[in-house]
mmCIF file of C-alpha atoms and ligand atoms in Angstrom:
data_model
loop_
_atom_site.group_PDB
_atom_site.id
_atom_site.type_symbol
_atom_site.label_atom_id
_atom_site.label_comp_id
_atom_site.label_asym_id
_atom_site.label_seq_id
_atom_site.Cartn_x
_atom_site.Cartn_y
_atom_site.Cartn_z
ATOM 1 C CA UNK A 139 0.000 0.000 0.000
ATOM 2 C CA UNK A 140 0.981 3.384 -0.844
ATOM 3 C CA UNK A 141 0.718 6.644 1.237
ATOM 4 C CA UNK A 142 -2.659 8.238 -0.459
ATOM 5 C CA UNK A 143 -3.892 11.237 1.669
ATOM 6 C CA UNK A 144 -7.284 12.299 0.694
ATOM 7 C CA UNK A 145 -8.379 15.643 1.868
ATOM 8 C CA UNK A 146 -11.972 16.856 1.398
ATOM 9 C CA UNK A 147 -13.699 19.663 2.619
ATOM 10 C CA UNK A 148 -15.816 22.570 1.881
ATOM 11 C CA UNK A 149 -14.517 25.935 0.181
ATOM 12 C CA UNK A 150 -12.289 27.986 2.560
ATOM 13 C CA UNK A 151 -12.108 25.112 5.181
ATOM 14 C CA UNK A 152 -7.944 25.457 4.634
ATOM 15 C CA UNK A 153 -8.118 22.501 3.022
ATOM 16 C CA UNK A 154 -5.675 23.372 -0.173
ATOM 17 C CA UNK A 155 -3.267 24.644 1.544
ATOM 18 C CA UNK A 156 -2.973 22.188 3.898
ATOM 19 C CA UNK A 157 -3.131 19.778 1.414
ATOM 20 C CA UNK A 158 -0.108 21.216 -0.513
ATOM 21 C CA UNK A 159 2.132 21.485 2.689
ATOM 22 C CA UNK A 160 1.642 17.704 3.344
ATOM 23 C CA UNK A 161 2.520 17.079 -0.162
ATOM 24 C CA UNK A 162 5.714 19.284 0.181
ATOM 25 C CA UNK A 163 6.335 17.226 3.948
ATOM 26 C CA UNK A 164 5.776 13.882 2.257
ATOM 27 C CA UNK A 165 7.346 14.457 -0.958
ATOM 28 C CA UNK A 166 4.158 13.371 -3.059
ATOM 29 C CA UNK A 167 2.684 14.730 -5.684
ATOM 30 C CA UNK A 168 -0.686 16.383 -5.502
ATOM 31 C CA UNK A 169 -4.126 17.261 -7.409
ATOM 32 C CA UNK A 170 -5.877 19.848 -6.638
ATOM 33 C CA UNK A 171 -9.009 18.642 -8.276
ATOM 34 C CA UNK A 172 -11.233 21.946 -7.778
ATOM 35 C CA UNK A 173 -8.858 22.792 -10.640
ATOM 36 C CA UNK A 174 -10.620 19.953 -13.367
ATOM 37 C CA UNK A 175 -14.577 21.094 -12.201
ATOM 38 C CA UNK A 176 -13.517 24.552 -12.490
ATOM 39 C CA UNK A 177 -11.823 24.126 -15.915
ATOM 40 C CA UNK A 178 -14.969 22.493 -17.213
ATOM 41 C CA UNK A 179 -16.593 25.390 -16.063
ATOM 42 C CA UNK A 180 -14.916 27.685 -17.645
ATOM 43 C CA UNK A 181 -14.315 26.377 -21.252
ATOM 44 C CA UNK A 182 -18.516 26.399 -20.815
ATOM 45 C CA UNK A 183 -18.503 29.696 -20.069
ATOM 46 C CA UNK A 184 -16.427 30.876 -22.478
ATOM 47 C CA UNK A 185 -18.007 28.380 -25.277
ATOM 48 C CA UNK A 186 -21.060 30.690 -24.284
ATOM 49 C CA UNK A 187 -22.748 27.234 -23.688
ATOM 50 C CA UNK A 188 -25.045 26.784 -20.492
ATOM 51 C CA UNK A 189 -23.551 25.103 -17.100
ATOM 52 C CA UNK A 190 -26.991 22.780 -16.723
ATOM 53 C CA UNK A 191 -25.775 21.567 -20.606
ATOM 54 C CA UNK A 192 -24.944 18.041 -19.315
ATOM 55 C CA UNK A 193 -24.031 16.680 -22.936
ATOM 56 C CA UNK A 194 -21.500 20.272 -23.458
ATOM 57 C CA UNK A 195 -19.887 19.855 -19.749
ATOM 58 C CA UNK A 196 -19.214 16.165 -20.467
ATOM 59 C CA UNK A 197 -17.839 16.626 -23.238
ATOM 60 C CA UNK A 198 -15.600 19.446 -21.802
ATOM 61 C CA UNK A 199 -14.825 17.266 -19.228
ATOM 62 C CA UNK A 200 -13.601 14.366 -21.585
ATOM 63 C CA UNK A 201 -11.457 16.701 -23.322
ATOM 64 C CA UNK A 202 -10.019 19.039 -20.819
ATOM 65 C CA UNK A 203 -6.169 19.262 -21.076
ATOM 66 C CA UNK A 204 -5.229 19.185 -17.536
ATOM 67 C CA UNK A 205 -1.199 20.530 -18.189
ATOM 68 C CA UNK A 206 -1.470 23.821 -16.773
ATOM 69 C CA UNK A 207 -4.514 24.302 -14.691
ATOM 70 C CA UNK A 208 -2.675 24.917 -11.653
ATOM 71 C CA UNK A 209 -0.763 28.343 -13.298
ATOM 72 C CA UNK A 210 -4.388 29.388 -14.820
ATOM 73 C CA UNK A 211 -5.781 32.613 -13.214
ATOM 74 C CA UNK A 212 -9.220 32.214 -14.955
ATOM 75 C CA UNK A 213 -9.746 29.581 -12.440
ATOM 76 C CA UNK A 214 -9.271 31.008 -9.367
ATOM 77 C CA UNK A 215 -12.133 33.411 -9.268
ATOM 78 C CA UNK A 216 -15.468 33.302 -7.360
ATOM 79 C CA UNK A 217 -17.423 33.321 -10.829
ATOM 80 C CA UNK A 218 -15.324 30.080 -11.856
ATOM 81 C CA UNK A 219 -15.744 28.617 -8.130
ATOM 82 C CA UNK A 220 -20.116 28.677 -8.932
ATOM 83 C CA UNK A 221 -19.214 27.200 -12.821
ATOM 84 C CA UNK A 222 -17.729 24.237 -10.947
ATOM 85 C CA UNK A 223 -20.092 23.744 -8.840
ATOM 86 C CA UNK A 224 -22.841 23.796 -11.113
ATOM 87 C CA UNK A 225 -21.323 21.538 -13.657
ATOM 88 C CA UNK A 226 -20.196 18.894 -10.693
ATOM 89 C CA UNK A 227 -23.492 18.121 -10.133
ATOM 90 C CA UNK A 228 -23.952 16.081 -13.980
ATOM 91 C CA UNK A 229 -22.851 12.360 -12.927
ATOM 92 C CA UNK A 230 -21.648 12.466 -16.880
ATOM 93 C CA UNK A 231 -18.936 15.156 -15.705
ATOM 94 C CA UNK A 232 -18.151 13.091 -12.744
ATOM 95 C CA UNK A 233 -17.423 10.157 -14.575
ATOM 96 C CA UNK A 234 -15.245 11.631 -17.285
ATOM 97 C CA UNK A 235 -12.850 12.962 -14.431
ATOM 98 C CA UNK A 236 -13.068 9.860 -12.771
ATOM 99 C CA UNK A 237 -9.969 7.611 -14.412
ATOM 100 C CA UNK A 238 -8.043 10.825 -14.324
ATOM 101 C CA UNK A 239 -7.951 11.454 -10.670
ATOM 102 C CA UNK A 240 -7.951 6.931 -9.749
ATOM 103 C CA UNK A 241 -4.611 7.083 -11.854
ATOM 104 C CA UNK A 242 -3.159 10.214 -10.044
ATOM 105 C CA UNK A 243 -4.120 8.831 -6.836
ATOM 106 C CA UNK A 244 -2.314 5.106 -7.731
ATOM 107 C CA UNK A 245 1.115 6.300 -8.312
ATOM 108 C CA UNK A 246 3.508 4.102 -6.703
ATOM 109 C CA UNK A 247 4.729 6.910 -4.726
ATOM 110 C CA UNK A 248 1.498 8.031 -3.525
ATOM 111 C CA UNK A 249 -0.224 10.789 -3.706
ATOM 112 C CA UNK A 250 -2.151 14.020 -2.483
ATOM 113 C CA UNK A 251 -5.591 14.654 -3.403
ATOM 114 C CA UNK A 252 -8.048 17.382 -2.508
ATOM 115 C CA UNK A 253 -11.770 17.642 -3.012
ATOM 116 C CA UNK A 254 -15.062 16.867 -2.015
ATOM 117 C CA UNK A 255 -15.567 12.866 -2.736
ATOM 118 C CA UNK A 256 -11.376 11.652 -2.593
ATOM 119 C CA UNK A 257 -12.026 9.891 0.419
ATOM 120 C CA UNK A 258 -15.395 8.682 -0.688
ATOM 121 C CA UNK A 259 -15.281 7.622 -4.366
ATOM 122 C CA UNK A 260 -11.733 8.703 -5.924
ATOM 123 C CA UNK A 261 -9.943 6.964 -3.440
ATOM 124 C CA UNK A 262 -11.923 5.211 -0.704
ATOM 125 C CA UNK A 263 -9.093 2.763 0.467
ATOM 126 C CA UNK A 264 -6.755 5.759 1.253
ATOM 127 C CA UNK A 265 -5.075 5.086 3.961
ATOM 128 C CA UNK A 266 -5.177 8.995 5.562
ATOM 129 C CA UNK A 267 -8.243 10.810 4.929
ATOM 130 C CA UNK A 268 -9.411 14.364 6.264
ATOM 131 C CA UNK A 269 -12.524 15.949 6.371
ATOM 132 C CA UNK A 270 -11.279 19.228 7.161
ATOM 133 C CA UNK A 271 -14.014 22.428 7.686
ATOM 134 C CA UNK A 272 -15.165 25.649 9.739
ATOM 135 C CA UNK A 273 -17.703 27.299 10.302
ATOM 136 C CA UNK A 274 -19.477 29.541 7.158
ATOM 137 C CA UNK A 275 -18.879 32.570 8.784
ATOM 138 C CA UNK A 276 -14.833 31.934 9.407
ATOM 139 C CA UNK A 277 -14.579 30.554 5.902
ATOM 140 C CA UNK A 278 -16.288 33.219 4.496
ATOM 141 C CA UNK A 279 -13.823 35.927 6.488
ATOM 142 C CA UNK A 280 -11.035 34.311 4.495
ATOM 143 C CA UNK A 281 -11.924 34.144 1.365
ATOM 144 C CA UNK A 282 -13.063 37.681 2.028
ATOM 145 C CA UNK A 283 -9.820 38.975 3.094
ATOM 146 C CA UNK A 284 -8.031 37.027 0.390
ATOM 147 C CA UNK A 285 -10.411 38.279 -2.520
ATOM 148 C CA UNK A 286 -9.642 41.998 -1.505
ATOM 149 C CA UNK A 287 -6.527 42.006 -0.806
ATOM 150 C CA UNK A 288 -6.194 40.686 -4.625
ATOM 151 C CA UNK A 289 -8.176 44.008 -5.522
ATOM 152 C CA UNK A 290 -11.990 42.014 -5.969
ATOM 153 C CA UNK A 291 -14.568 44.432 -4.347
ATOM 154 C CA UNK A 292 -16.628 42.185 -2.780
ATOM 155 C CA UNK A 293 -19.306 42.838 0.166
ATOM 156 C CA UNK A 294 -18.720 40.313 3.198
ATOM 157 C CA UNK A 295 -22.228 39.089 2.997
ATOM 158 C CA UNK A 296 -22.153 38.224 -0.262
ATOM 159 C CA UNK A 297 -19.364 36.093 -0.158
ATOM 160 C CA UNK A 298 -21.097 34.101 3.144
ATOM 161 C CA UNK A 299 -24.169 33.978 0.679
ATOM 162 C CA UNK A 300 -22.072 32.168 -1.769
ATOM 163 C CA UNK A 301 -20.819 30.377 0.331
ATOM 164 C CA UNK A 302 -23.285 29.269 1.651
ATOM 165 C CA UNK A 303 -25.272 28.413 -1.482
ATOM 166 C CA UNK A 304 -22.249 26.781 -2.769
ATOM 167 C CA UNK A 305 -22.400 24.615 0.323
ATOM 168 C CA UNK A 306 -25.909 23.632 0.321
ATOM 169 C CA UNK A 307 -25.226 22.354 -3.324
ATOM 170 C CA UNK A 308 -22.371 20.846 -2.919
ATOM 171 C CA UNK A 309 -23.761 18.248 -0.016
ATOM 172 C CA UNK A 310 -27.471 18.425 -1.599
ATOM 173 C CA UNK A 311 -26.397 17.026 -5.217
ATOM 174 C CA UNK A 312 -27.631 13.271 -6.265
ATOM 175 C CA UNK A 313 -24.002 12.282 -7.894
ATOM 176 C CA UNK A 314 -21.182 12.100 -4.898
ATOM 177 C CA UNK A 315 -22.113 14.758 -2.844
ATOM 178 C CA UNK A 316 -19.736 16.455 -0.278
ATOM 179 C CA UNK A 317 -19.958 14.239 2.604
ATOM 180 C CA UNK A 318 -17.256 12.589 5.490
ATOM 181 C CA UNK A 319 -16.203 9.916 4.676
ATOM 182 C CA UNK A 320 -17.233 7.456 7.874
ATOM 183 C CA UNK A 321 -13.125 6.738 8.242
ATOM 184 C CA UNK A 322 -12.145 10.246 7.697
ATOM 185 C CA UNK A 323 -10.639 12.412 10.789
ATOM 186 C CA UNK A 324 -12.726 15.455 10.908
ATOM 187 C CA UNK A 325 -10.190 18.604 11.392
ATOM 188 C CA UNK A 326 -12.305 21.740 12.221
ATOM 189 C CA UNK A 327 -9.916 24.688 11.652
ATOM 190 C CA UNK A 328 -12.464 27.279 12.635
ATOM 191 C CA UNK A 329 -10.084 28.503 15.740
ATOM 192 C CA UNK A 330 -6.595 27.359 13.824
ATOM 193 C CA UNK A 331 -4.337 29.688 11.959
ATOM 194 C CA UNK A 332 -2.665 27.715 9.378
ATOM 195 C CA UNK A 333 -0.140 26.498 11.087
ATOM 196 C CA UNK A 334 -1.938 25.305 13.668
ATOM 197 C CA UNK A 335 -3.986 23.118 11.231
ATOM 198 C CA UNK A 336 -1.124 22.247 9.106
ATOM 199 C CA UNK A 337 0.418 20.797 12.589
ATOM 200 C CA UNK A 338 -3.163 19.099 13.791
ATOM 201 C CA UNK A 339 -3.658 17.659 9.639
ATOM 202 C CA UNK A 340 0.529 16.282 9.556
ATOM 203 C CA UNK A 341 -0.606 14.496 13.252
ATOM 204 C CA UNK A 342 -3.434 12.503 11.445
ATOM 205 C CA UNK A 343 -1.162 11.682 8.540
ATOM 206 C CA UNK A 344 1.344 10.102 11.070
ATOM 207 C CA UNK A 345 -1.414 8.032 13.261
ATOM 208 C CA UNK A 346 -2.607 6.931 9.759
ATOM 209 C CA UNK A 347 0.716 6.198 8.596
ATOM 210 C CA UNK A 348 1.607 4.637 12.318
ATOM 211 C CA UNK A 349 -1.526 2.334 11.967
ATOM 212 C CA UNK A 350 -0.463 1.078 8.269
ATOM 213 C CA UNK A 351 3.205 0.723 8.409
ATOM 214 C CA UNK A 352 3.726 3.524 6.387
HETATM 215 O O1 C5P B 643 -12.348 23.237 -4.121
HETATM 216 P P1 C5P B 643 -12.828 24.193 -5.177
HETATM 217 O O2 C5P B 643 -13.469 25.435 -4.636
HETATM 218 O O3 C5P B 643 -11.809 24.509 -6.212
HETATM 219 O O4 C5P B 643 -13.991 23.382 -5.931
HETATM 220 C C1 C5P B 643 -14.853 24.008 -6.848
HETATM 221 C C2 C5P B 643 -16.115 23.158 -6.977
HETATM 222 O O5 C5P B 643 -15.808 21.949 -7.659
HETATM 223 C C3 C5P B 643 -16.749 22.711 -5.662
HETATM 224 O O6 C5P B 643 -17.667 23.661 -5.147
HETATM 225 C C4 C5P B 643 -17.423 21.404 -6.031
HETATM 226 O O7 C5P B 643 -18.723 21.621 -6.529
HETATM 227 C C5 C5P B 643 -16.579 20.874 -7.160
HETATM 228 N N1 C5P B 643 -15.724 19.771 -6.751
HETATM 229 C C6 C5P B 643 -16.293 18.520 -6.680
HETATM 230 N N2 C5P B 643 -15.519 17.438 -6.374
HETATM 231 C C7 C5P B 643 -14.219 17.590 -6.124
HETATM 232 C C8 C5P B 643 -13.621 18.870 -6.167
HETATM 233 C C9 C5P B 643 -14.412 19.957 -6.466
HETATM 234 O O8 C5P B 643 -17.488 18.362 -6.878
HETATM 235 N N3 C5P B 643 -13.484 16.502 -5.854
#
């Protein structure tokens, strides 16, 4: 068995970041697979095609080119963050980024994942999983303060709206909704800085690791 860490959690929970820091720790590679939803997204948008288009996002989704996503600023704004959403909810979508992320995630070396359904669906045998999440209200601070200190004008409420709506589809969709997964270690980071949940997240990595000769 391979170290697989699966990290899943709501928008703003801290879970990307901490997710990339245990990649650096462990040396693994890692997906960020926000990234392929909010690609799809995207190349709908700008196709001028409609997100509830199952057919178009599936086919977006079966073609998307995934060298480069990670140095693409289209995808890191709030409008791109709803496109994914909306377009995660088509099981077609789903399944067309499914063999993408199982072979990322069975590299001999192991591998990083984050998400909402790694430690469900991608990769339900990993052997560390985290649920990680806070409370709406501190997530929403966050991605408030990052959004204008990158210049976005942005009302406070409106980004707890969002996320809250973003939320609410995320765990209400039919096709692998956001949900902990029943062996997952729930980290709530709603009184952690990051260090403090990058410390608490590389603690259940070890007992994981401990508990599977790792
Ligand atoms: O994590 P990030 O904000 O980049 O995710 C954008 C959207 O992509 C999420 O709101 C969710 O709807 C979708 N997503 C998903 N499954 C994943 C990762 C992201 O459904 N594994």
């Amino acid at each position: 068995m391979s170290l697989i860490i699966a990290v899943d959690g709501p928008a703003a929970s801290g879970k990307g970041t901490i997710a990339a820091r245990l990649a650096r720790t462990y040396g693994l590679p890692h997906l960020d697979t926000g990234l392929l939803y909010r690609a799809v997204g995207v190349k709908l948008l700008e196709a001028g095609r409609s997100l509830d288009d199952e057919a178009a996002a599936t086919e977006a989704a079966r073609s998307l080119d995934v060298a480069g996503l990670s140095d693409d600023p289209r995808l890191t704004t709030g409008e791109a963050g709803e496109a994914a959403s909306r377009v995660a909810g088509h099981p077609g979508v789903r399944a067309a980024l499914l063999d993408l992320q199982q072979a990322f995630a069975a590299q001999a070396v192991g591998a990083v994942l984050d998400g909402r359904d790694i430690g469900t669906v991608i990769a339900p045998d990993a052997p560390a999983k985290l649920f990680v999440t806070a409370t709406p209200e501190v997530r929403a601070t966050r991605r408030w303060r990052q959004l204008t200190a990158r210049g976005f004008d942005i009302g406070f409420e409106e980004m707890l709206a969002d996320i809250q709506r973003r939320d609410a589809r995320d765990a209400g969709r039919g096709a692998a909704p956001m949900v902990q997964a029943e062996d997952a270690v729930l980290l709530d980071t709603t009184d952690m800085d990051i260090e403090a949940a990058f410390d608490a997240a590389r603690r259940i990595v070890e007992t994981a690791r401990a508990k599977h000769g790792l």
